[in-house]
PDB file of C-alpha atoms and ligand atoms in Angstrom:
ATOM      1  CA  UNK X  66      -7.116 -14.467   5.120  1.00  0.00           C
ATOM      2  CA  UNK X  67     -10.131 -13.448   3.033  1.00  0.00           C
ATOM      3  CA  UNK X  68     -10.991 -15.387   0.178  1.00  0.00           C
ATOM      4  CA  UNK X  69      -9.144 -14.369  -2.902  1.00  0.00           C
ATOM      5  CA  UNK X  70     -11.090 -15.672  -5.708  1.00  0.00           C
ATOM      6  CA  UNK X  71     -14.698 -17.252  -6.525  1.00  0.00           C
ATOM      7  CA  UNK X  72     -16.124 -18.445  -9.318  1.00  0.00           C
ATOM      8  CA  UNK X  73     -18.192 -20.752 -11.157  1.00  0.00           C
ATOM      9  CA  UNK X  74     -18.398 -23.338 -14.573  1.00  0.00           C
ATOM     10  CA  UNK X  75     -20.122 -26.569 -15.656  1.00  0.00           C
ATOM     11  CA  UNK X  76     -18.520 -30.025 -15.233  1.00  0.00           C
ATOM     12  CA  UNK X  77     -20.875 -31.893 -17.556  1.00  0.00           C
ATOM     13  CA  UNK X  78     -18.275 -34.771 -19.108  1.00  0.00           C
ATOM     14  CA  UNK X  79     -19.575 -34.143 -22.712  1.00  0.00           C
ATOM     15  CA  UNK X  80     -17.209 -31.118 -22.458  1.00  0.00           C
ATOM     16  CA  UNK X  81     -14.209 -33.175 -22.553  1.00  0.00           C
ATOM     17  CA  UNK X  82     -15.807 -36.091 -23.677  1.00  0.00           C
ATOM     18  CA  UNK X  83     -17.599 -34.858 -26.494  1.00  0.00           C
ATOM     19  CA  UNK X  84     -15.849 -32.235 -27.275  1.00  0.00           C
ATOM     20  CA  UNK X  85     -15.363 -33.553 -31.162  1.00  0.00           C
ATOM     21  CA  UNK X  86     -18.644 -33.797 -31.946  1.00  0.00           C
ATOM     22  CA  UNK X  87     -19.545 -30.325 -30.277  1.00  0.00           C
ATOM     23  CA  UNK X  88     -19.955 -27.266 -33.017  1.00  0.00           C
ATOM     24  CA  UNK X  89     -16.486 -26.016 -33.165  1.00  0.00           C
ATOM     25  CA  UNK X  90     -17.051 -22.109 -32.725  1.00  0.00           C
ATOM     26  CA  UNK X  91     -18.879 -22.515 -29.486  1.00  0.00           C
ATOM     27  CA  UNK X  92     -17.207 -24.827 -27.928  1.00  0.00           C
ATOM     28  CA  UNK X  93     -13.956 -23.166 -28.842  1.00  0.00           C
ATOM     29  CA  UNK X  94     -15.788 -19.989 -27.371  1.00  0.00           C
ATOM     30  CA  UNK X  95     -16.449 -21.941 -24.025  1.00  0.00           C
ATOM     31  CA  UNK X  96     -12.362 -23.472 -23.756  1.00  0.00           C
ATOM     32  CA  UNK X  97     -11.584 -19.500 -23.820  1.00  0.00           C
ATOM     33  CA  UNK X  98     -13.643 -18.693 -21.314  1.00  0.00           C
ATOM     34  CA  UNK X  99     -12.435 -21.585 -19.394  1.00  0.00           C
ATOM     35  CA  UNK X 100      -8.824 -20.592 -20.208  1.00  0.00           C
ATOM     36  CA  UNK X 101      -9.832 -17.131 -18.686  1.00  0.00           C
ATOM     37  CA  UNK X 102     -11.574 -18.258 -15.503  1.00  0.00           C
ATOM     38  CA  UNK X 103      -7.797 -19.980 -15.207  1.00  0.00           C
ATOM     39  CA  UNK X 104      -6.046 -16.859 -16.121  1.00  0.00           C
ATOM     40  CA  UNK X 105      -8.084 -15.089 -13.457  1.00  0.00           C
ATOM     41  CA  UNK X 106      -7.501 -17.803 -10.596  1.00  0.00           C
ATOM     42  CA  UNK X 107      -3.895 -17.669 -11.257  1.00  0.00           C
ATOM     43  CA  UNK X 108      -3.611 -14.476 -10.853  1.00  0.00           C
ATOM     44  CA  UNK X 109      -5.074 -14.480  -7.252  1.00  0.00           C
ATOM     45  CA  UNK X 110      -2.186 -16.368  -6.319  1.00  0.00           C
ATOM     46  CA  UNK X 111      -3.926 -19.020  -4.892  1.00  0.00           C
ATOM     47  CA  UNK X 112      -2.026 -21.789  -2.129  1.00  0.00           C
ATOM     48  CA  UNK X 113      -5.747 -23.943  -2.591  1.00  0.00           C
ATOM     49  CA  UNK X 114      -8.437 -24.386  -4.352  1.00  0.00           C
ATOM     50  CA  UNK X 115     -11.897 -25.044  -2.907  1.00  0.00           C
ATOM     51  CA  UNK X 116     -13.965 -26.823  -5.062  1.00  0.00           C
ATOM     52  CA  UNK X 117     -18.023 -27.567  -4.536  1.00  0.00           C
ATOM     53  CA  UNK X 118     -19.208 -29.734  -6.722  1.00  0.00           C
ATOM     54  CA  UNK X 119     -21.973 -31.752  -6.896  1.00  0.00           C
ATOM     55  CA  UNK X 120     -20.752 -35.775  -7.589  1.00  0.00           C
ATOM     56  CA  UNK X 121     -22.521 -38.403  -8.941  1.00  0.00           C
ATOM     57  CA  UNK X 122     -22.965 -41.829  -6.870  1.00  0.00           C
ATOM     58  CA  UNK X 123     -18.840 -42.261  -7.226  1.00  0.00           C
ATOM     59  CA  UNK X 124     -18.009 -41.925  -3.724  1.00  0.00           C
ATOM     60  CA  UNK X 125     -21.404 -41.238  -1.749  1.00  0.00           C
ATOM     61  CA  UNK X 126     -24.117 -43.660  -2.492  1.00  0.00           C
ATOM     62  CA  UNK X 127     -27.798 -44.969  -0.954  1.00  0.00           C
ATOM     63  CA  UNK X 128     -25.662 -46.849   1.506  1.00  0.00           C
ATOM     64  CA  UNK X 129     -24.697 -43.362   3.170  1.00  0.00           C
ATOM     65  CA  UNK X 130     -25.452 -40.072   1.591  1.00  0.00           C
ATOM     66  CA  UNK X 131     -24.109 -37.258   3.549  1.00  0.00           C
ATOM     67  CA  UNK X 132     -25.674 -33.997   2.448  1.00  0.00           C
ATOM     68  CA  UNK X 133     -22.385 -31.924   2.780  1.00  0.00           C
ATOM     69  CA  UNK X 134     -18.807 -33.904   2.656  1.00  0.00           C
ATOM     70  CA  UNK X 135     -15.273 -32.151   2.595  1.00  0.00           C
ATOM     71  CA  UNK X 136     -12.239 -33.766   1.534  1.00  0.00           C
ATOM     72  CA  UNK X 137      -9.282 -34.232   4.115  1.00  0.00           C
ATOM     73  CA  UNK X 138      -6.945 -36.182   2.300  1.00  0.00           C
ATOM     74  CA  UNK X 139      -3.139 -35.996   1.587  1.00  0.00           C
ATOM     75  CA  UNK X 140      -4.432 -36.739  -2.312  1.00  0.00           C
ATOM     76  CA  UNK X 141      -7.494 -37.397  -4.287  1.00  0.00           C
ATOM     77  CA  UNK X 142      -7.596 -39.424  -8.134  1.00  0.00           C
ATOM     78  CA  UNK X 143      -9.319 -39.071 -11.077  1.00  0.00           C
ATOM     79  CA  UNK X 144     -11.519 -39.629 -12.631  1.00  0.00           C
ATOM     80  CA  UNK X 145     -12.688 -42.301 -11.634  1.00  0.00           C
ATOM     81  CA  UNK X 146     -14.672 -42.741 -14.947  1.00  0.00           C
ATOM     82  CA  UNK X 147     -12.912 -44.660 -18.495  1.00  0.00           C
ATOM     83  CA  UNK X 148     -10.243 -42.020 -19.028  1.00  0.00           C
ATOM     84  CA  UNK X 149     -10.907 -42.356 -22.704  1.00  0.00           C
ATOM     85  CA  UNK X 150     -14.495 -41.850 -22.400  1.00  0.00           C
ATOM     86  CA  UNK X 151     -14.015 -38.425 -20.167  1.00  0.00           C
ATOM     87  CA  UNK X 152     -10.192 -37.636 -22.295  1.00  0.00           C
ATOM     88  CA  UNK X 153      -9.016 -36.835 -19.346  1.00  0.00           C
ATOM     89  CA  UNK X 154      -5.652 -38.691 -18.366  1.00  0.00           C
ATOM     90  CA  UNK X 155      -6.041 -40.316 -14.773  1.00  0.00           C
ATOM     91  CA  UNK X 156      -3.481 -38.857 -12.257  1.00  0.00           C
ATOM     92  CA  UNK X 157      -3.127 -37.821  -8.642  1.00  0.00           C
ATOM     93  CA  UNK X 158      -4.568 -34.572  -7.303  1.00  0.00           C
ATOM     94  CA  UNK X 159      -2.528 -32.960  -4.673  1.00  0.00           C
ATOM     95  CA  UNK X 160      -4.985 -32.393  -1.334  1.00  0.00           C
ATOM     96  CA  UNK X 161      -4.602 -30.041   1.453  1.00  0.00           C
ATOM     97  CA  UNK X 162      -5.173 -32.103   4.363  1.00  0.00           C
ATOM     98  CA  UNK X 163      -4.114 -30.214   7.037  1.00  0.00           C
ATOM     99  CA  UNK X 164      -6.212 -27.040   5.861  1.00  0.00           C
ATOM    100  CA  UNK X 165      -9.299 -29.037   5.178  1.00  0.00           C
ATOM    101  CA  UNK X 166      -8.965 -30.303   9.049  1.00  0.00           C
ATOM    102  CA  UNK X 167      -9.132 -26.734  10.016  1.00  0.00           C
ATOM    103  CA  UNK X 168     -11.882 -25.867   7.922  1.00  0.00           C
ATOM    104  CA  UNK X 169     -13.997 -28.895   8.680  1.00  0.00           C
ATOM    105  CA  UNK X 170     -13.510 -27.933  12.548  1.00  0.00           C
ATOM    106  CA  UNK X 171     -14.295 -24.333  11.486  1.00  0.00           C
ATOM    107  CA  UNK X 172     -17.495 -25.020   9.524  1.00  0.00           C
ATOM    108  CA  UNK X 173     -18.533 -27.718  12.250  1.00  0.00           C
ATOM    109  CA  UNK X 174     -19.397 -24.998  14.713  1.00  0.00           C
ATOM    110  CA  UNK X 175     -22.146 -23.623  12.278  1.00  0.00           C
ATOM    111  CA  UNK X 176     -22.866 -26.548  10.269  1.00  0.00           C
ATOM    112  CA  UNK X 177     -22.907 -30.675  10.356  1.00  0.00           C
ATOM    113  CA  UNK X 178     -20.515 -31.665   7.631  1.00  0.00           C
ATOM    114  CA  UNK X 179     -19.188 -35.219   7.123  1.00  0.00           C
ATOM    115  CA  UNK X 180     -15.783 -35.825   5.898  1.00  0.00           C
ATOM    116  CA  UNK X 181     -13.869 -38.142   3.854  1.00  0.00           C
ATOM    117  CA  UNK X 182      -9.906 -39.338   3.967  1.00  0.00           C
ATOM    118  CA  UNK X 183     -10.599 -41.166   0.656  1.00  0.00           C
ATOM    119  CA  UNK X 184     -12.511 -39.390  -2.764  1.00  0.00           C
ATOM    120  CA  UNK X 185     -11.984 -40.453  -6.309  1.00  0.00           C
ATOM    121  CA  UNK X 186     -12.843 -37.485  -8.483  1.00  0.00           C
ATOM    122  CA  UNK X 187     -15.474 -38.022 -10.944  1.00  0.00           C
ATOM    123  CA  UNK X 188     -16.503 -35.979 -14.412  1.00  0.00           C
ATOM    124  CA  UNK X 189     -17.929 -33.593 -11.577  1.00  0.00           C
ATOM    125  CA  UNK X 190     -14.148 -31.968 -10.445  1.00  0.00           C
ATOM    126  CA  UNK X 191     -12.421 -33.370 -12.866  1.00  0.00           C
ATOM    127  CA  UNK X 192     -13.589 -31.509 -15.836  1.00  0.00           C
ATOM    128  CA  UNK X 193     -12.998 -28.235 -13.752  1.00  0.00           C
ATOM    129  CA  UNK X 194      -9.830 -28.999 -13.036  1.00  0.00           C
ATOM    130  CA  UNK X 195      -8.543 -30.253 -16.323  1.00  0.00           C
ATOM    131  CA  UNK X 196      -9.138 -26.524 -17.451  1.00  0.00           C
ATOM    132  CA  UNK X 197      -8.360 -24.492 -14.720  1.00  0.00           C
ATOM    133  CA  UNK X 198      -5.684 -26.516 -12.832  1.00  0.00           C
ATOM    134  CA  UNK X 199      -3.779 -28.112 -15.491  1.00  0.00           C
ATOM    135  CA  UNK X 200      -0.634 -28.905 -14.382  1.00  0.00           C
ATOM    136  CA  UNK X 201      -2.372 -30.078 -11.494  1.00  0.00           C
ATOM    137  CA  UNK X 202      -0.087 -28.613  -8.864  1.00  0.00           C
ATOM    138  CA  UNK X 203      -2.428 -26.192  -6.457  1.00  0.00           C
ATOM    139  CA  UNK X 204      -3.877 -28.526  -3.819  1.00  0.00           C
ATOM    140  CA  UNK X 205      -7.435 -29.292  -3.815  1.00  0.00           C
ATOM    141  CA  UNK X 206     -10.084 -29.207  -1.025  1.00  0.00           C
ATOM    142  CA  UNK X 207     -13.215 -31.077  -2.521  1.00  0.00           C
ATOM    143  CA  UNK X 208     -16.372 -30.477  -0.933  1.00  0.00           C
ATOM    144  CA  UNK X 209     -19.558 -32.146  -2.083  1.00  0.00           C
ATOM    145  CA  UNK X 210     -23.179 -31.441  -1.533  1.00  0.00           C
ATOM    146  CA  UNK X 211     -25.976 -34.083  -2.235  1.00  0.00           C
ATOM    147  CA  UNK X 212     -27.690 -32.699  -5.303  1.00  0.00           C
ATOM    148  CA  UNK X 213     -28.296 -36.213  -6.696  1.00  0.00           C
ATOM    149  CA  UNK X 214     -30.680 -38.226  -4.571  1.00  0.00           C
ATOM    150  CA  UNK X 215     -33.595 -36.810  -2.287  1.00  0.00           C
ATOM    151  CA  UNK X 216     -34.154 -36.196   0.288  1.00  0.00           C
ATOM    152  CA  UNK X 217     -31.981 -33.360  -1.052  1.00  0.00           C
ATOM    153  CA  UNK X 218     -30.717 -30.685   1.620  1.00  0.00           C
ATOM    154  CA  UNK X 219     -32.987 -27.166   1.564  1.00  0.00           C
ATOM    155  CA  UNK X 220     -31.461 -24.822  -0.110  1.00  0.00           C
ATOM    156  CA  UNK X 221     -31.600 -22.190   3.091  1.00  0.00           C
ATOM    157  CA  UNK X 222     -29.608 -25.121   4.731  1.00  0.00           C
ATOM    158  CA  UNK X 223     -27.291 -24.545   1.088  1.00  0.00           C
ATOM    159  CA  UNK X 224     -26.933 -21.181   1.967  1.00  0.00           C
ATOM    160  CA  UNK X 225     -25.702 -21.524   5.749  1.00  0.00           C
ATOM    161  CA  UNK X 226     -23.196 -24.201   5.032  1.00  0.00           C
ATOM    162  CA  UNK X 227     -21.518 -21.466   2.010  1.00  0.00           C
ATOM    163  CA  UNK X 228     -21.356 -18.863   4.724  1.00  0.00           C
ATOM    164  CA  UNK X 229     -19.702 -21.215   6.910  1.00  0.00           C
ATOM    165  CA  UNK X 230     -17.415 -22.224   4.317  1.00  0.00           C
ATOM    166  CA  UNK X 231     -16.679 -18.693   3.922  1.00  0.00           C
ATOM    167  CA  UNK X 232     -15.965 -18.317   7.463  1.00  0.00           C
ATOM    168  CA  UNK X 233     -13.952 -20.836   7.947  1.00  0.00           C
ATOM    169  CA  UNK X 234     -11.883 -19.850   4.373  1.00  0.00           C
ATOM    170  CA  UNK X 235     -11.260 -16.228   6.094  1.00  0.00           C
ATOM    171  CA  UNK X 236     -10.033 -17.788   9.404  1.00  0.00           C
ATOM    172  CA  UNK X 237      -7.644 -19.701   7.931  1.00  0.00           C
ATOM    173  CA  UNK X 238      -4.521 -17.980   6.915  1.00  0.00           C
ATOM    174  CA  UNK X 239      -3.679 -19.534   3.383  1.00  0.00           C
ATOM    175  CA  UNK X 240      -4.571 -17.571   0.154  1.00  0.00           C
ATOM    176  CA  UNK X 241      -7.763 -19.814  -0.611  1.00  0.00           C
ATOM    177  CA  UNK X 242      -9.914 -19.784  -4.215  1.00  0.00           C
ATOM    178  CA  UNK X 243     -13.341 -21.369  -4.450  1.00  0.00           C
ATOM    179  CA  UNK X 244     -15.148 -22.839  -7.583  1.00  0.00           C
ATOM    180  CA  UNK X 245     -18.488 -23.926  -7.690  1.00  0.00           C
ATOM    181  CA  UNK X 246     -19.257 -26.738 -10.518  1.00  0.00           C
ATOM    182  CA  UNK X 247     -23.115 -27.914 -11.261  1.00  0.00           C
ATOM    183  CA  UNK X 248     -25.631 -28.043 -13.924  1.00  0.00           C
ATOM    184  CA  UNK X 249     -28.365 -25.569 -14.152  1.00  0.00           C
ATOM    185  CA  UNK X 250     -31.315 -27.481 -16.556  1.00  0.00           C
ATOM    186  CA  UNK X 251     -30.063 -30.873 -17.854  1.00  0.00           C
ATOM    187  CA  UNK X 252     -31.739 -34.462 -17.975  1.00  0.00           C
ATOM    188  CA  UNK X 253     -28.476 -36.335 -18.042  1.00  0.00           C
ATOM    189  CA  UNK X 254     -28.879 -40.045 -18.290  1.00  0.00           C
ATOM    190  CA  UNK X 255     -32.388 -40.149 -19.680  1.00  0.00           C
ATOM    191  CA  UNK X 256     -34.034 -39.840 -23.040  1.00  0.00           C
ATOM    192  CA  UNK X 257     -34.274 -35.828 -22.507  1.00  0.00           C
ATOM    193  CA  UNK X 258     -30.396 -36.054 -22.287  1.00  0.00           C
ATOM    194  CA  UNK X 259     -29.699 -32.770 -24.401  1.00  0.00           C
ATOM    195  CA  UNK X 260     -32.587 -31.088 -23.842  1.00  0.00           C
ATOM    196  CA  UNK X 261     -31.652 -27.660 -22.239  1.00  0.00           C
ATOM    197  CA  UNK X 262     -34.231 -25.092 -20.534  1.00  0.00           C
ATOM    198  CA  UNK X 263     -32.608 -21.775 -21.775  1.00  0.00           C
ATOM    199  CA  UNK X 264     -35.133 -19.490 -20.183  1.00  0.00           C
ATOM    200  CA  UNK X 265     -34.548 -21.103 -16.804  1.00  0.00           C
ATOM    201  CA  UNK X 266     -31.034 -20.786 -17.025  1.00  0.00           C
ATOM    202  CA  UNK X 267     -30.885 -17.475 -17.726  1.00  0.00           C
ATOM    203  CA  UNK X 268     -33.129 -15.608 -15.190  1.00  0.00           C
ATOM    204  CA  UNK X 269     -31.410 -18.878 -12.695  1.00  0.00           C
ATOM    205  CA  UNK X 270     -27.475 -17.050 -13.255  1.00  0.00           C
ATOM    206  CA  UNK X 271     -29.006 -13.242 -13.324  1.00  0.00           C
ATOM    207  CA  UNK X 272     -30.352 -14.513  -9.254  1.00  0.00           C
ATOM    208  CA  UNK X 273     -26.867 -15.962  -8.991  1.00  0.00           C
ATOM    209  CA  UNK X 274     -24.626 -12.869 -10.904  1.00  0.00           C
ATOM    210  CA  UNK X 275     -26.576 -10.070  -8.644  1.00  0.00           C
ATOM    211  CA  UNK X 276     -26.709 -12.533  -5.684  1.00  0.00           C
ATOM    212  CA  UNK X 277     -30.216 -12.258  -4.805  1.00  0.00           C
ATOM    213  CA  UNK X 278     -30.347 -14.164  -2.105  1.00  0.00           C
ATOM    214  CA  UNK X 279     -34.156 -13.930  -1.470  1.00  0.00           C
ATOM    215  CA  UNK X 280     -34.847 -15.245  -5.261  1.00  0.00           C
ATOM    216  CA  UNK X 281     -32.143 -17.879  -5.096  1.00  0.00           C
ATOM    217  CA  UNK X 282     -33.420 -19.608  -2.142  1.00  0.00           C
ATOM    218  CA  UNK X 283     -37.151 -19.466  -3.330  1.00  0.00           C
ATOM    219  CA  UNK X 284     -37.175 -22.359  -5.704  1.00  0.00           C
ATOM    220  CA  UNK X 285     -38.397 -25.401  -4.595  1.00  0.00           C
ATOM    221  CA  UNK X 286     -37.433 -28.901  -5.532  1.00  0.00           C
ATOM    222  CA  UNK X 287     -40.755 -29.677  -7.418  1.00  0.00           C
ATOM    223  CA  UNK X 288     -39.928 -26.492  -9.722  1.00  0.00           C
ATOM    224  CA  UNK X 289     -36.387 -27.472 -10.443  1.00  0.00           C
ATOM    225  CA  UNK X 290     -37.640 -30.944 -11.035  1.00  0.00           C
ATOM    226  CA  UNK X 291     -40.420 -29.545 -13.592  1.00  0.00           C
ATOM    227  CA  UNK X 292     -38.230 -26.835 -15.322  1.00  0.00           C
ATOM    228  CA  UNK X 293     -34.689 -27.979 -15.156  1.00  0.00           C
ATOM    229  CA  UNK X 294     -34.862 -31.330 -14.706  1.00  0.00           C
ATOM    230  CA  UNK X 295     -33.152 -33.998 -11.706  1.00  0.00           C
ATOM    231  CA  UNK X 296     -29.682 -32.156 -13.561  1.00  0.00           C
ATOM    232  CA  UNK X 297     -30.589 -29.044 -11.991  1.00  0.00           C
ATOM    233  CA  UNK X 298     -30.671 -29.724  -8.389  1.00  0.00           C
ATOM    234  CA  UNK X 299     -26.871 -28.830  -8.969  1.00  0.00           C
ATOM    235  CA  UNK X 300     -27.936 -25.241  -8.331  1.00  0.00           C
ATOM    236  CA  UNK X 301     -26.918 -25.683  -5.259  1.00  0.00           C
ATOM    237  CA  UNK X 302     -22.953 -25.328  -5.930  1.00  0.00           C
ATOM    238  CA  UNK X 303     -23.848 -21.952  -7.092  1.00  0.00           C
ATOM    239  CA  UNK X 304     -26.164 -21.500  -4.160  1.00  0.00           C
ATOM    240  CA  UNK X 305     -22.987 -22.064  -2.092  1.00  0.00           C
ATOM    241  CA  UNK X 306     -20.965 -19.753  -3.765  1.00  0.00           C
ATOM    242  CA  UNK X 307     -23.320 -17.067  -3.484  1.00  0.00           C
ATOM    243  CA  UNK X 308     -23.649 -17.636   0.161  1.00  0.00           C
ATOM    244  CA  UNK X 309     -19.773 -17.754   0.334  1.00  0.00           C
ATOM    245  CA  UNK X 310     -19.892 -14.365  -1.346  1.00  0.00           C
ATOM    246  CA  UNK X 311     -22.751 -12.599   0.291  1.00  0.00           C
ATOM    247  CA  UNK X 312     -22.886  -9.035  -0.698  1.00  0.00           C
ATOM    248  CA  UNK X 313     -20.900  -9.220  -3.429  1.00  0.00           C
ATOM    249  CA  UNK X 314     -21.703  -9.634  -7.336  1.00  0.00           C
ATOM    250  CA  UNK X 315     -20.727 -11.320 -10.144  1.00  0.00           C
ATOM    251  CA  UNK X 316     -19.884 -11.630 -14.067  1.00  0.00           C
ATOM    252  CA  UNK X 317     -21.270 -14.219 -16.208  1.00  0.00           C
ATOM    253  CA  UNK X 318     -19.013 -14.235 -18.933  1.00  0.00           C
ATOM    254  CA  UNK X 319     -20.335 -17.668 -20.548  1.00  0.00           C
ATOM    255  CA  UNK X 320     -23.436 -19.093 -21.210  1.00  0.00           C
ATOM    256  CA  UNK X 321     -24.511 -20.997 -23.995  1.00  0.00           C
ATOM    257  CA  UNK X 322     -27.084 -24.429 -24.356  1.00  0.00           C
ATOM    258  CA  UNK X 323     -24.666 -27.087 -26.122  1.00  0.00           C
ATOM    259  CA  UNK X 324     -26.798 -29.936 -26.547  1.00  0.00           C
ATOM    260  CA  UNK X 325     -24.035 -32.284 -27.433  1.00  0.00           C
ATOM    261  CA  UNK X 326     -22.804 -31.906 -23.906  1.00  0.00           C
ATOM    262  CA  UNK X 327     -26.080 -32.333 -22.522  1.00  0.00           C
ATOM    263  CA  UNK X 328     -26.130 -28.897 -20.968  1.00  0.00           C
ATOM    264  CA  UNK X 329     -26.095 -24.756 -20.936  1.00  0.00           C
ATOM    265  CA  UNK X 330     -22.706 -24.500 -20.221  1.00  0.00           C
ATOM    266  CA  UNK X 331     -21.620 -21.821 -17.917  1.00  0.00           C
ATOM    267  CA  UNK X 332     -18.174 -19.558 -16.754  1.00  0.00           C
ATOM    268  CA  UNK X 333     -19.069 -17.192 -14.301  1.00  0.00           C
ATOM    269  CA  UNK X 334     -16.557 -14.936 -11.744  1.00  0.00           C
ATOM    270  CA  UNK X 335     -18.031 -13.807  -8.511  1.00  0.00           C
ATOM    271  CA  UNK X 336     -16.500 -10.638  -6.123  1.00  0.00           C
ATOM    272  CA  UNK X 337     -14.918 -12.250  -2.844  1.00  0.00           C
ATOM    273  CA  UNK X 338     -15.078  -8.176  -1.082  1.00  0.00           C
TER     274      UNK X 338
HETATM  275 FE1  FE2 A 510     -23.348 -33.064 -12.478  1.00  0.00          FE
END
């Protein structure tokens, strides 16, 4: 059946991580607007939750980097990283393997896609999910796209595999949600960790919000590299929610640079019509 909910929100692992050390009104500000993004996919009455996310050497690394990977397995862990650096307890994540083997089939008549019967969740899903799936009991269907190491999929390549996400989420008959989890600007892991490009940011989520296609897919790498940093070749999550949503807009109801989590954190909704 057709979609039933979309969104999008930051995974950086400051947010749980850090989260002491974090000014105390905005972050605060951000945990409600997570707590709403989980009020809002619970009330779509979800049986899975899709979630694109962008991971970081865990489980894909130079020995084999697919660009696109969905999860098939009966469960997933995490995360993977020190659970008292991330303060996230380490548990089991309940998969959907038998609906990510029909949508891998689905997708793999528009796109290539690799898939994997083993992931460990990283900061990268597990921050999302520590807010908006706390109890941990809707299955999961990770999907990851390279944004970490070039040669780095196109983005119009972004935009085909979201549609055939989307295609394959409507042909299948469960009640499915999707969340897509990146950075916009960050410099994580280097000296201009904390730095944040506001202005980039901003006129990056209007593209995403009104789903501008045209303006979305017109960045090039070299431009994200310059203005938002390696961190922000995660705009392609959001790319693949907007092509999972085509024709449809959005709400951004959180943005806000918190250097201590070495990012512009963001909670956004997007229309599944
Ligand atoms: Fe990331």
């Amino acid at each position: 059946m057709p979609l039933v909910f979309a969104g999008a929100c930051s995974h950086a692992p400051g947010i749980t991580g850090r989260a002491h050390l974090a000014d105390p009104e905005i972050r605060d500000e951000l945990y409600r607007h997570f707590d709403r993004l989980r009020d809002a996919l619970e009330a779509s009455r979800p049986d899975a939750l899709v979630v694109v996310g962008a991971e970081h050497f865990a489980n894909f690394f130079f020995d084999n980097m697919p660009a696109y990977c969905v999860g098939m397995a009966d469960f997933y862990e995490g995360p993977i990283e020190d659970e008292a650096w991330l303060a996230i307890e380490r548990r089991r994540i309940p998969g959907a393997p038998e609906l990510s083997r029909r949508l891998i089939t689905r997708i793999l008549e528009d796109c290539d896609v690799a898939y994997a019967q083993e992931w460990k969740f990283d900061h990268g899903i597990s921050v999302p999910l520590h807010f908006l799936t706390p109890r941990y009991d809707l299955p999961v269907v990770p999907v990851n796209i390279n944004c970490q190491e070039p040669p780095l999929t196109p983005l119009h390549r972004t935009w085909a595999f979201g549609r055939a996400l989307r295609k394959a989420c409507d042909a299948a008959p469960e009640r499915i949600a999707l969340i897509g989890t990146g950075g916009i600007s960050h410099w994580p892991a280097t000296p201009d960790s904390g730095m944040v490009n506001e202005a980039f940011d901003r006129d990056f989520l209007d593209k995403f919000v009104n789903n501008r296609k045209e303006d979305l897919l017109a960045y090039t790498d070299e431009e994200v590299y310059r203005d938002a940093g390696h961190g922000g070749f995660e705009i392609r999550t959001f790319i693949a929610v907007a092509a999972a949503t085509e024709g449809a807009t959005g709400e951004l109801w959180f943005y806000a640079p918190i250097p201590i989590f070495a990012v512009g954190c963001t909670v956004a909704t997007m229309g599944v019509q």
